[in-house]
mmCIF file of C-alpha atoms in Angstrom:
data_model
loop_
_atom_site.group_PDB
_atom_site.id
_atom_site.type_symbol
_atom_site.label_atom_id
_atom_site.label_comp_id
_atom_site.label_asym_id
_atom_site.label_seq_id
_atom_site.Cartn_x
_atom_site.Cartn_y
_atom_site.Cartn_z
ATOM 1 C CA MET A 1 -17.203 5.210 -18.031
ATOM 2 C CA SER A 2 -18.136 7.758 -20.683
ATOM 3 C CA SER A 3 -17.850 11.475 -20.708
ATOM 4 C CA ALA A 4 -20.874 13.484 -20.471
ATOM 5 C CA ALA A 5 -21.807 15.731 -23.595
ATOM 6 C CA GLY A 6 -20.001 18.963 -23.437
ATOM 7 C CA PRO A 7 -16.502 20.451 -22.479
ATOM 8 C CA LEU A 8 -14.370 18.037 -20.428
ATOM 9 C CA THR A 9 -14.190 18.708 -16.475
ATOM 10 C CA GLU A 10 -11.103 18.337 -14.459
ATOM 11 C CA PRO A 11 -12.504 15.079 -12.817
ATOM 12 C CA GLN A 12 -13.360 13.578 -16.389
ATOM 13 C CA VAL A 13 -9.786 14.375 -17.604
ATOM 14 C CA LEU A 14 -8.426 12.728 -14.638
ATOM 15 C CA ALA A 15 -10.364 9.562 -14.748
ATOM 16 C CA HIS A 16 -9.504 9.023 -18.523
ATOM 17 C CA THR A 17 -5.801 9.694 -17.732
ATOM 18 C CA LYS A 18 -5.833 7.173 -14.953
ATOM 19 C CA GLY A 19 -7.397 4.817 -17.179
ATOM 20 C CA ARG A 20 -4.637 5.318 -19.852
ATOM 21 C CA LEU A 21 -1.497 5.371 -17.340
ATOM 22 C CA PHE A 22 -3.055 2.872 -14.833
ATOM 23 C CA PRO A 23 -5.490 0.458 -16.867
ATOM 24 C CA ASN A 24 -5.189 -2.677 -14.893
ATOM 25 C CA GLU A 25 -6.087 -2.074 -11.124
ATOM 26 C CA ASP A 26 -4.641 -5.803 -10.202
ATOM 27 C CA GLU A 27 -1.374 -5.139 -11.746
ATOM 28 C CA SER A 28 1.213 -6.225 -8.872
ATOM 29 C CA THR A 29 3.601 -3.420 -9.629
ATOM 30 C CA ALA A 30 1.098 -0.608 -9.963
ATOM 31 C CA TYR A 31 -0.698 1.672 -7.431
ATOM 32 C CA ALA A 32 -2.219 5.063 -7.726
ATOM 33 C CA VAL A 33 -4.260 7.372 -5.691
ATOM 34 C CA ALA A 34 -6.237 10.521 -6.615
ATOM 35 C CA ASP A 35 -6.283 13.724 -4.413
ATOM 36 C CA THR A 36 -9.012 13.710 -2.051
ATOM 37 C CA GLN A 37 -10.566 16.920 -3.726
ATOM 38 C CA PHE A 38 -11.878 14.442 -6.258
ATOM 39 C CA ALA A 39 -13.808 12.415 -3.944
ATOM 40 C CA THR A 40 -16.536 15.134 -3.742
ATOM 41 C CA ALA A 41 -20.123 14.617 -5.036
ATOM 42 C CA GLU A 42 -19.996 18.155 -6.659
ATOM 43 C CA TRP A 43 -16.800 19.408 -8.544
ATOM 44 C CA ARG A 44 -18.404 22.734 -8.855
ATOM 45 C CA PRO A 45 -21.737 24.023 -7.383
ATOM 46 C CA GLY A 46 -24.495 22.518 -9.434
ATOM 47 C CA GLN A 47 -21.836 20.501 -11.286
ATOM 48 C CA PRO A 48 -22.181 16.808 -9.959
ATOM 49 C CA VAL A 49 -19.529 14.341 -10.423
ATOM 50 C CA ASP A 50 -20.645 10.904 -12.168
ATOM 51 C CA PRO A 51 -20.208 8.150 -9.550
ATOM 52 C CA ALA A 52 -18.550 6.072 -12.123
ATOM 53 C CA ILE A 53 -15.692 8.632 -12.220
ATOM 54 C CA ARG A 54 -15.269 8.780 -8.582
ATOM 55 C CA GLU A 55 -15.202 4.871 -8.689
ATOM 56 C CA ARG A 56 -12.525 5.052 -11.321
ATOM 57 C CA LEU A 57 -10.402 7.393 -9.506
ATOM 58 C CA ALA A 58 -10.577 5.746 -5.965
ATOM 59 C CA PRO A 59 -8.721 5.412 -3.658
ATOM 60 C CA PHE A 60 -8.261 8.822 -2.631
ATOM 61 C CA ASN A 61 -5.345 10.253 -0.334
ATOM 62 C CA HIS A 62 -3.722 13.671 -0.009
ATOM 63 C CA VAL A 63 -0.034 13.034 -0.938
ATOM 64 C CA ARG A 64 2.369 15.798 -0.990
ATOM 65 C CA ILE A 65 5.054 15.690 -3.696
ATOM 66 C CA GLY A 66 7.512 18.368 -4.521
ATOM 67 C CA GLY A 67 5.936 21.880 -3.290
ATOM 68 C CA GLY A 68 2.199 20.664 -3.484
ATOM 69 C CA TYR A 69 -0.552 17.876 -3.832
ATOM 70 C CA PRO A 70 -0.805 16.329 -7.513
ATOM 71 C CA ASP A 71 -4.138 15.467 -8.795
ATOM 72 C CA LEU A 72 -2.891 11.854 -9.359
ATOM 73 C CA VAL A 73 0.230 10.167 -8.163
ATOM 74 C CA GLY A 74 1.286 6.438 -8.542
ATOM 75 C CA VAL A 75 3.836 4.046 -9.355
ATOM 76 C CA ARG A 76 3.964 1.800 -12.419
ATOM 77 C CA PRO A 77 6.333 0.727 -15.259
ATOM 78 C CA LEU A 78 5.176 2.672 -18.363
ATOM 79 C CA GLU A 79 5.173 1.910 -21.895
ATOM 80 C CA SER A 80 7.728 3.620 -24.355
ATOM 81 C CA ASP A 81 5.046 5.722 -25.747
ATOM 82 C CA LEU A 82 4.546 7.484 -22.486
ATOM 83 C CA LEU A 83 7.940 7.718 -21.132
ATOM 84 C CA ALA A 84 11.476 8.029 -22.644
ATOM 85 C CA VAL A 85 12.918 5.566 -20.151
ATOM 86 C CA ASP A 86 10.792 2.716 -19.213
ATOM 87 C CA ARG A 87 12.389 2.346 -15.659
ATOM 88 C CA LEU A 88 14.625 3.779 -13.113
ATOM 89 C CA GLY A 89 16.805 1.182 -11.725
ATOM 90 C CA ASP A 90 14.892 -1.857 -10.187
ATOM 91 C CA ASP A 91 11.800 0.461 -9.228
ATOM 92 C CA PRO A 92 9.141 1.412 -11.378
ATOM 93 C CA PRO A 93 8.925 5.322 -11.689
ATOM 94 C CA LEU A 94 6.804 7.514 -9.320
ATOM 95 C CA ILE A 95 4.353 9.527 -11.541
ATOM 96 C CA ALA A 96 2.745 12.679 -10.824
ATOM 97 C CA ILE A 97 -0.206 13.898 -12.755
ATOM 98 C CA GLU A 98 -1.870 17.510 -12.838
ATOM 99 C CA ALA A 99 -5.135 17.659 -14.589
ATOM 100 C CA LYS A 100 -6.814 20.582 -16.097
ATOM 101 C CA GLY A 101 -10.426 20.841 -17.482
ATOM 102 C CA HIS A 102 -12.860 23.403 -18.729
ATOM 103 C CA ALA A 103 -13.755 26.021 -16.139
ATOM 104 C CA SER A 104 -15.282 29.468 -16.131
ATOM 105 C CA GLY A 105 -11.963 30.994 -17.142
ATOM 106 C CA GLY A 106 -11.042 28.292 -19.902
ATOM 107 C CA VAL A 107 -8.346 25.701 -19.519
ATOM 108 C CA ASP A 108 -5.343 26.942 -17.440
ATOM 109 C CA THR A 109 -2.752 24.560 -19.140
ATOM 110 C CA GLN A 110 0.330 26.667 -18.354
ATOM 111 C CA ARG A 111 -0.404 26.561 -14.728
ATOM 112 C CA GLY A 112 -0.808 22.835 -15.010
ATOM 113 C CA ILE A 113 2.517 22.433 -16.665
ATOM 114 C CA VAL A 114 4.205 24.704 -13.930
ATOM 115 C CA GLN A 115 2.701 22.550 -11.250
ATOM 116 C CA ALA A 116 3.919 19.329 -12.866
ATOM 117 C CA TYR A 117 7.329 20.881 -13.165
ATOM 118 C CA ASP A 118 7.499 21.349 -9.346
ATOM 119 C CA ARG A 119 6.439 17.596 -8.942
ATOM 120 C CA LEU A 120 9.845 16.639 -10.342
ATOM 121 C CA HIS A 121 11.569 17.593 -7.161
ATOM 122 C CA GLU A 122 10.371 13.993 -5.997
ATOM 123 C CA ALA A 123 8.653 12.299 -8.797
ATOM 124 C CA ASN A 124 10.355 10.437 -11.461
ATOM 125 C CA ALA A 125 7.900 11.699 -14.291
ATOM 126 C CA ALA A 126 5.485 14.461 -14.145
ATOM 127 C CA TYR A 127 2.469 15.326 -16.638
ATOM 128 C CA LEU A 128 -0.056 17.744 -17.489
ATOM 129 C CA ALA A 129 -3.205 16.230 -18.683
ATOM 130 C CA ALA A 130 -5.731 18.448 -20.374
ATOM 131 C CA PRO A 131 -8.450 18.422 -23.256
ATOM 132 C CA ALA A 132 -6.369 17.929 -26.343
ATOM 133 C CA ALA A 133 -8.169 20.945 -28.217
ATOM 134 C CA SER A 134 -7.041 23.350 -25.422
ATOM 135 C CA ILE A 135 -3.352 22.414 -25.699
ATOM 136 C CA SER A 136 -1.201 24.793 -27.843
ATOM 137 C CA GLN A 137 2.217 24.673 -29.443
ATOM 138 C CA THR A 138 3.193 27.146 -26.800
ATOM 139 C CA ASP A 139 2.205 24.766 -24.018
ATOM 140 C CA ARG A 140 3.960 21.826 -25.678
ATOM 141 C CA THR A 141 7.306 23.933 -26.150
ATOM 142 C CA LEU A 142 7.279 24.971 -22.518
ATOM 143 C CA ALA A 143 6.676 21.567 -21.465
ATOM 144 C CA ARG A 144 9.570 20.202 -23.373
ATOM 145 C CA GLU A 145 11.820 22.703 -21.643
ATOM 146 C CA LEU A 146 10.747 21.755 -18.509
ATOM 147 C CA ASN A 147 10.568 17.842 -19.094
ATOM 148 C CA VAL A 148 6.855 17.631 -18.417
ATOM 149 C CA GLY A 149 4.770 15.164 -20.254
ATOM 150 C CA VAL A 150 1.570 16.275 -22.067
ATOM 151 C CA LEU A 151 -1.446 14.051 -22.355
ATOM 152 C CA GLY A 152 -4.276 15.246 -24.546
ATOM 153 C CA VAL A 153 -7.817 13.748 -23.647
ATOM 154 C CA ASP A 154 -10.723 13.869 -26.254
ATOM 155 C CA THR A 155 -14.191 13.858 -25.315
ATOM 156 C CA ALA A 156 -14.389 10.023 -26.384
ATOM 157 C CA GLY A 157 -11.943 9.297 -23.662
ATOM 158 C CA THR A 158 -8.912 8.759 -25.859
ATOM 159 C CA VAL A 159 -5.603 9.789 -24.196
ATOM 160 C CA GLU A 160 -2.697 10.725 -26.559
ATOM 161 C CA ALA A 161 0.866 11.452 -25.367
ATOM 162 C CA LEU A 162 1.832 14.861 -27.150
ATOM 163 C CA GLU A 163 5.003 15.246 -25.000
ATOM 164 C CA VAL A 164 7.002 12.426 -23.575
ATOM 165 C CA PRO A 165 9.025 13.322 -20.600
ATOM 166 C CA ARG A 166 12.351 11.778 -19.634
ATOM 167 C CA VAL A 167 12.569 9.721 -16.457
ATOM 168 C CA VAL A 168 14.744 11.410 -13.813
ATOM 169 C CA GLY A 169 16.135 10.514 -10.392
ATOM 170 C CA ASN A 170 14.775 12.144 -7.204
ATOM 171 C CA ARG A 171 15.128 12.110 -3.491
ATOM 172 C CA THR A 172 13.245 9.593 -1.641
ATOM 173 C CA THR A 173 10.488 11.018 0.829
ATOM 174 C CA SER A 174 8.203 9.289 3.286
ATOM 175 C CA GLU A 175 5.117 10.092 0.855
ATOM 176 C CA ALA A 176 6.909 8.684 -2.084
ATOM 177 C CA THR A 177 8.046 5.841 -0.055
ATOM 178 C CA ALA A 178 4.452 4.904 0.934
ATOM 179 C CA LEU A 179 3.210 4.802 -2.558
ATOM 180 C CA ARG A 180 6.119 2.534 -3.646
ATOM 181 C CA PHE A 181 5.307 0.283 -0.604
ATOM 182 C CA GLN A 182 1.855 -0.001 -1.951
ATOM 183 C CA ALA A 183 3.205 -0.968 -5.479
ATOM 184 C CA SER A 184 5.382 -3.576 -3.946
ATOM 185 C CA VAL A 185 4.530 -7.200 -3.227
ATOM 186 C CA GLN A 186 4.540 -5.946 0.307
ATOM 187 C CA GLY A 187 1.804 -3.297 -0.120
ATOM 188 C CA VAL A 188 -1.271 -3.191 2.001
ATOM 189 C CA ALA A 189 -3.884 -4.558 -0.252
ATOM 190 C CA ASP A 190 -7.267 -6.084 0.826
ATOM 191 C CA ALA A 191 -5.832 -9.588 0.122
ATOM 192 C CA SER A 192 -2.259 -9.074 1.728
ATOM 193 C CA PHE A 193 -2.748 -11.018 4.911
ATOM 194 C CA GLY A 194 -5.418 -13.698 5.175
ATOM 195 C CA LEU A 195 -4.068 -15.435 8.191
ATOM 196 C CA ASN A 196 -3.434 -14.210 11.646
ATOM 197 C CA HIS A 197 -0.806 -16.516 12.803
ATOM 198 C CA PRO A 198 3.024 -16.321 11.646
ATOM 199 C CA LYS A 199 3.535 -20.199 11.962
ATOM 200 C CA ASN A 200 0.997 -20.239 8.796
ATOM 201 C CA TYR A 201 3.724 -18.285 6.803
ATOM 202 C CA LEU A 202 6.858 -19.822 8.209
ATOM 203 C CA GLY A 203 5.744 -23.247 7.085
ATOM 204 C CA TYR A 204 5.184 -22.417 3.499
ATOM 205 C CA PRO A 205 8.943 -21.847 2.509
ATOM 206 C CA LEU A 206 9.502 -25.212 4.430
ATOM 207 C CA ALA A 207 6.892 -26.985 2.516
ATOM 208 C CA HIS A 208 8.340 -25.486 -0.595
ATOM 209 C CA TYR A 209 11.623 -26.839 -0.034
ATOM 210 C CA ALA A 210 10.783 -30.276 1.093
ATOM 211 C CA ALA A 211 9.944 -33.063 -1.269
ATOM 212 C CA GLY A 212 6.205 -33.282 -2.200
ATOM 213 C CA GLU A 213 3.443 -31.158 -2.947
ATOM 214 C CA ASN A 214 3.045 -27.929 -0.784
ATOM 215 C CA GLU A 215 -0.617 -28.268 -0.102
ATOM 216 C CA THR A 216 -0.312 -32.044 0.933
ATOM 217 C CA LEU A 217 2.508 -31.254 3.348
ATOM 218 C CA LEU A 218 1.021 -28.303 4.905
ATOM 219 C CA SER A 219 -2.351 -30.301 5.270
ATOM 220 C CA GLU A 220 -0.849 -33.452 6.622
ATOM 221 C CA HIS A 221 1.307 -31.480 9.260
ATOM 222 C CA LYS A 222 -1.555 -29.421 10.348
ATOM 223 C CA VAL A 223 0.475 -26.296 9.534
ATOM 224 C CA VAL A 224 -2.325 -24.595 7.581
ATOM 225 C CA SER A 225 -5.392 -25.754 5.112
ATOM 226 C CA ALA A 226 -5.688 -22.135 3.429
ATOM 227 C CA VAL A 227 -2.785 -22.714 1.377
ATOM 228 C CA THR A 228 -3.320 -19.931 -1.114
ATOM 229 C CA ALA A 229 -3.497 -17.430 1.708
ATOM 230 C CA ALA A 230 -0.403 -19.033 3.190
ATOM 231 C CA ARG A 231 1.440 -18.494 -0.021
ATOM 232 C CA ARG A 232 0.136 -15.003 -0.581
ATOM 233 C CA GLY A 233 1.449 -13.995 2.954
ATOM 234 C CA ALA A 234 4.651 -15.694 2.590
ATOM 235 C CA ALA A 235 5.242 -13.471 -0.326
ATOM 236 C CA PHE A 236 4.157 -10.396 1.666
ATOM 237 C CA LEU A 237 6.547 -11.110 4.442
ATOM 238 C CA GLY A 238 9.281 -11.508 1.829
ATOM 239 C CA LEU A 239 9.813 -15.230 2.293
ATOM 240 C CA ILE A 240 9.120 -16.073 -1.276
ATOM 241 C CA GLU A 241 9.033 -14.508 -4.523
ATOM 242 C CA ASP A 242 5.910 -15.536 -6.059
ATOM 243 C CA ARG A 243 5.634 -15.561 -9.781
ATOM 244 C CA VAL A 244 2.884 -16.977 -11.997
ATOM 245 C CA GLY A 245 2.286 -20.855 -11.522
ATOM 246 C CA VAL A 246 3.859 -23.072 -8.749
ATOM 247 C CA GLU A 247 6.992 -23.575 -10.553
ATOM 248 C CA GLY A 248 7.676 -19.698 -10.498
ATOM 249 C CA ILE A 249 8.000 -19.650 -6.541
ATOM 250 C CA GLU A 250 11.433 -19.072 -5.453
ATOM 251 C CA LEU A 251 12.629 -18.828 -2.004
ATOM 252 C CA THR A 252 14.334 -15.455 -0.822
ATOM 253 C CA SER A 253 17.276 -15.069 1.481
ATOM 254 C CA LEU A 254 14.935 -14.617 4.257
ATOM 255 C CA GLY A 255 12.925 -17.760 3.345
ATOM 256 C CA GLU A 256 16.276 -19.624 2.912
ATOM 257 C CA GLU A 257 17.172 -18.520 6.558
ATOM 258 C CA VAL A 258 13.925 -20.148 7.673
ATOM 259 C CA VAL A 259 14.908 -23.473 5.877
ATOM 260 C CA ARG A 260 18.505 -23.329 7.373
ATOM 261 C CA PHE A 261 16.977 -22.632 10.971
ATOM 262 C CA ALA A 262 14.707 -25.635 10.493
ATOM 263 C CA LYS A 263 17.516 -28.273 9.287
ATOM 264 C CA ALA A 264 20.014 -26.920 11.926
ATOM 265 C CA ARG A 265 17.384 -27.711 14.750
ATOM 266 C CA TYR A 266 15.446 -30.751 13.297
ATOM 267 C CA GLY A 267 17.867 -32.227 10.600
ATOM 268 C CA THR A 268 15.252 -32.017 8.018
ATOM 269 C CA VAL A 269 12.553 -29.710 7.051
ATOM 270 C CA GLU A 270 10.127 -32.624 7.074
ATOM 271 C CA ALA A 271 10.968 -33.177 10.770
ATOM 272 C CA ALA A 272 10.420 -29.530 11.413
ATOM 273 C CA LEU A 273 6.983 -29.359 9.840
ATOM 274 C CA ALA A 274 5.957 -32.371 12.085
ATOM 275 C CA GLU A 275 6.708 -30.019 15.099
ATOM 276 C CA PHE A 276 4.104 -27.869 13.740
ATOM 277 C CA GLU A 277 1.375 -30.399 14.603
ATOM 278 C CA SER A 278 1.903 -29.824 18.162
ATOM 279 C CA TRP A 279 0.878 -26.075 17.915
ATOM 280 C CA TYR A 280 -2.272 -27.066 15.961
ATOM 281 C CA ARG A 281 -5.328 -24.802 17.237
ATOM 282 C CA SER A 282 -3.255 -23.532 20.060
ATOM 283 C CA SER A 283 -4.381 -19.873 21.202
ATOM 284 C CA LYS A 284 -1.125 -19.326 23.259
ATOM 285 C CA ARG A 285 1.278 -16.424 22.312
ATOM 286 C CA PHE A 286 3.509 -18.046 19.893
ATOM 287 C CA VAL A 287 6.672 -16.681 21.277
ATOM 288 C CA ASP A 288 5.718 -18.321 24.593
ATOM 289 C CA LEU A 289 4.589 -21.766 22.917
ATOM 290 C CA ALA A 290 7.635 -22.135 20.857
ATOM 291 C CA PRO A 291 10.339 -19.450 22.042
ATOM 292 C CA ALA A 292 12.898 -20.238 19.277
ATOM 293 C CA TRP A 293 10.306 -20.136 16.498
ATOM 294 C CA GLY A 294 8.843 -17.141 17.857
ATOM 295 C CA ARG A 295 12.034 -15.216 17.764
ATOM 296 C CA LEU A 296 12.462 -16.301 14.266
ATOM 297 C CA ALA A 297 8.985 -15.150 13.389
ATOM 298 C CA ARG A 298 9.727 -11.841 14.994
ATOM 299 C CA ARG A 299 12.664 -11.414 12.800
ATOM 300 C CA VAL A 300 10.628 -12.205 9.819
ATOM 301 C CA VAL A 301 7.663 -9.730 10.846
ATOM 302 C CA PHE A 302 10.072 -7.186 11.577
ATOM 303 C CA ALA A 303 11.461 -7.274 8.222
ATOM 304 C CA TYR A 304 8.097 -6.231 6.875
ATOM 305 C CA PRO A 305 8.452 -2.314 6.224
ATOM 306 C CA ALA A 306 5.238 -1.512 8.241
ATOM 307 C CA THR A 307 6.539 -3.164 11.308
ATOM 308 C CA GLU A 308 9.610 -0.923 11.807
ATOM 309 C CA LEU A 309 7.531 2.227 11.285
ATOM 310 C CA LEU A 310 5.062 1.059 13.775
ATOM 311 C CA VAL A 311 7.453 0.123 16.471
ATOM 312 C CA SER A 312 9.399 3.307 16.020
ATOM 313 C CA GLU A 313 6.495 5.530 16.541
ATOM 314 C CA LEU A 314 4.976 3.686 19.093
ATOM 315 C CA GLN A 315 8.249 3.796 21.164
ATOM 316 C CA THR A 316 7.997 7.739 20.658
ATOM 317 C CA MET A 317 4.368 7.957 21.732
ATOM 318 C CA LEU A 318 5.540 6.096 25.008
ATOM 319 C CA GLU A 319 8.287 8.494 25.413
ATOM 320 C CA ASP A 320 5.589 11.292 24.827
ATOM 321 C CA GLY A 321 3.709 9.917 27.746
ATOM 322 C CA ILE A 322 1.129 7.987 25.648
ATOM 323 C CA ALA A 323 1.812 4.272 27.091
ATOM 324 C CA GLU A 324 -1.432 2.621 25.986
ATOM 325 C CA PRO A 325 -2.611 4.281 22.926
ATOM 326 C CA SER A 326 -5.802 3.335 21.395
ATOM 327 C CA LEU A 327 -6.198 2.666 17.594
ATOM 328 C CA VAL A 328 -7.556 6.042 16.834
ATOM 329 C CA ASP A 329 -4.694 7.683 18.942
ATOM 330 C CA THR A 330 -2.189 5.737 16.954
ATOM 331 C CA VAL A 331 -3.660 6.397 13.590
ATOM 332 C CA GLU A 332 -3.940 10.174 14.446
ATOM 333 C CA TYR A 333 -0.473 10.120 15.859
ATOM 334 C CA LEU A 334 1.023 8.341 12.819
ATOM 335 C CA HIS A 335 -1.052 10.575 10.322
ATOM 336 C CA ALA A 336 0.758 13.730 11.670
ATOM 337 C CA LEU A 337 4.007 12.308 10.714
ATOM 338 C CA HIS A 338 3.412 10.001 7.858
ATOM 339 C CA PRO A 339 0.131 11.033 6.423
ATOM 340 C CA THR A 340 0.220 8.871 3.230
ATOM 341 C CA PHE A 341 1.726 5.773 4.755
ATOM 342 C CA THR A 342 -0.638 5.912 7.710
ATOM 343 C CA VAL A 343 -3.779 6.257 5.450
ATOM 344 C CA GLU A 344 -2.598 3.597 3.222
ATOM 345 C CA LEU A 345 -1.815 1.115 6.009
ATOM 346 C CA PHE A 346 -4.863 1.561 8.087
ATOM 347 C CA ILE A 347 -7.755 2.996 6.092
ATOM 348 C CA LYS A 348 -9.702 0.735 3.486
ATOM 349 C CA GLY A 349 -9.176 2.046 0.012
ATOM 350 C CA ASP A 350 -12.759 2.419 -1.372
ATOM 351 C CA ASP A 351 -14.550 5.705 -2.160
ATOM 352 C CA ALA A 352 -16.965 5.664 0.505
ATOM 353 C CA VAL A 353 -14.595 5.037 3.262
ATOM 354 C CA ARG A 354 -11.992 7.368 2.429
ATOM 355 C CA SER A 355 -14.358 10.020 1.777
ATOM 356 C CA ARG A 356 -15.633 9.514 5.236
ATOM 357 C CA VAL A 357 -12.154 9.472 6.780
ATOM 358 C CA LEU A 358 -10.611 12.041 5.040
ATOM 359 C CA THR A 359 -11.463 15.815 4.474
ATOM 360 C CA ASP A 360 -10.825 17.546 1.092
ATOM 361 C CA ASP A 361 -7.604 18.820 2.581
ATOM 362 C CA GLY A 362 -6.474 15.215 3.463
ATOM 363 C CA ASP A 363 -6.996 15.867 7.401
ATOM 364 C CA LEU A 364 -8.693 12.928 9.454
ATOM 365 C CA ARG A 365 -12.158 13.001 10.907
ATOM 366 C CA ARG A 366 -11.876 11.465 14.254
ATOM 367 C CA SER A 367 -15.525 10.733 14.590
ATOM 368 C CA ALA A 368 -14.993 8.399 11.343
ATOM 369 C CA LEU A 369 -11.970 6.659 12.936
ATOM 370 C CA GLU A 370 -13.991 5.706 15.864
ATOM 371 C CA ASP A 371 -15.979 3.145 13.413
ATOM 372 C CA GLY A 372 -14.187 -0.130 13.095
ATOM 373 C CA THR A 373 -15.499 -0.821 9.762
ATOM 374 C CA VAL A 374 -13.400 1.865 8.084
ATOM 375 C CA TYR A 375 -10.158 -0.101 8.756
ATOM 376 C CA HIS A 376 -8.129 -2.549 6.687
ATOM 377 C CA SER A 377 -8.479 -5.905 8.080
ATOM 378 C CA PRO A 378 -5.167 -7.114 7.084
ATOM 379 C CA THR A 379 -3.789 -4.487 9.356
ATOM 380 C CA VAL A 380 -5.874 -4.338 12.231
ATOM 381 C CA PHE A 381 -6.709 -8.120 12.470
ATOM 382 C CA GLN A 382 -3.892 -10.000 10.859
ATOM 383 C CA LEU A 383 -0.870 -8.049 11.079
ATOM 384 C CA LYS A 384 -1.605 -6.913 14.612
ATOM 385 C CA ALA A 385 -2.315 -10.589 15.525
ATOM 386 C CA MET A 386 1.177 -11.598 14.103
ATOM 387 C CA LEU A 387 2.869 -8.637 16.118
ATOM 388 C CA TYR A 388 1.136 -9.960 19.324
ATOM 389 C CA HIS A 389 2.424 -13.614 18.671
ATOM 390 C CA THR A 390 5.914 -12.505 18.108
ATOM 391 C CA GLY A 391 6.036 -10.469 21.254
ATOM 392 C CA ILE A 392 6.120 -7.121 19.835
ATOM 393 C CA LEU A 393 2.375 -5.843 20.731
ATOM 394 C CA THR A 394 0.668 -6.478 24.010
ATOM 395 C CA ASP A 395 -2.690 -7.118 22.481
ATOM 396 C CA ARG A 396 -4.156 -9.175 19.708
ATOM 397 C CA GLY A 397 -6.130 -7.889 16.588
ATOM 398 C CA ALA A 398 -9.841 -7.670 15.837
ATOM 399 C CA GLU A 399 -11.867 -8.017 13.030
ATOM 400 C CA PRO A 400 -13.273 -4.605 11.592
ATOM 401 C CA HIS A 401 -16.959 -5.478 12.448
ATOM 402 C CA ARG A 402 -15.764 -6.438 15.977
ATOM 403 C CA LEU A 403 -13.351 -3.672 16.428
ATOM 404 C CA GLU A 404 -13.750 -1.006 19.067
ATOM 405 C CA PRO A 405 -11.216 1.493 17.872
ATOM 406 C CA LEU A 406 -11.208 3.594 20.987
ATOM 407 C CA ALA A 407 -10.635 0.467 23.343
ATOM 408 C CA ASP A 408 -8.175 -1.246 20.875
ATOM 409 C CA VAL A 409 -4.853 -0.902 22.457
ATOM 410 C CA TRP A 410 -1.499 -0.520 20.366
ATOM 411 C CA ALA A 411 1.084 -0.720 22.960
ATOM 412 C CA LEU A 412 4.657 -2.322 23.050
ATOM 413 C CA ARG A 413 5.161 -5.406 24.841
ATOM 414 C CA GLU A 414 8.848 -4.873 25.305
ATOM 415 C CA PRO A 415 9.513 -0.978 25.120
ATOM 416 C CA VAL A 416 12.972 0.554 25.535
#
């Protein structure tokens, strides 16, 4: 992506800034979204936005931080040349960026600094990003006084940190939590859950603990042949900590509890794995097929942060008289209460989908929600299937291309 000749526009400034602060989209502890206003094909009348810029800025969401909606918000451990303290406790900092570009009235840098300062009510660090030539010493002095970082962007796309902010603490909000969730191992990425039966993930910590190769054990006992997907899902469910290389895998306390359960019930994990063979290719609900294992799987799935939110709000919907909400009903209801989390959990992250589903103000378009192909498969198929197998939901999941959102029911099997 390169800047067009002439003054830098706000989308160009923001795209270069994202490239500097979030250079690796596959980084496991990083996640960022641009505001929905940048999904437009024209930034100003007669001023089209380069598709490469929109692609660089995607995904889009309308995230409220402080008293407004930053142009870019994300989570990532930043380098020392960008942030005075590179971490806050065990979590990477929540970062908010306000971008300013050339408009008819020039570049409103001071307004951007004040907007960035407002984001510090909830963000750990906030920045103004603007064309480098437009940033004055007065701007830099104001930014230092307010603890706002200043990023100067030139026409070649180089981003220089002119003022480096100190990391600060903040209060946790549902919007900030949603972004942190996405940046964690338990975020909703396209490759989060590749399998739709909880036994496939329960088997992984057992095979890791047992003597022998994981792949061989899982295959021999007909647990699962897609070992890589099982490993990834076990990490997303918090059963293992997955580092680089097989030797980097460690059981979490939840994964150790699965091992304890297996040893207490069967004597050895090998004997427990042998039990998995009897469930091979069974389509029966897991909690009915193997009640004790199903209850264990329910505990594991409920520990996944998205599950608790879903169950809580589905219970509230029932109390509000919505006994069997469709997927569309569920998404609309959740979005009113947890907009950022809902979009990140249910809606695909690519530019075309988010632009169809969200207005510039971050509202949902119901007509787009009626198309099954806009949804994250890991949520509406794999996660929902696991919630079904563990006795939490009444219905299975469906692949997006087969999904009928208005008929897809999201109801609790055992409401209270």
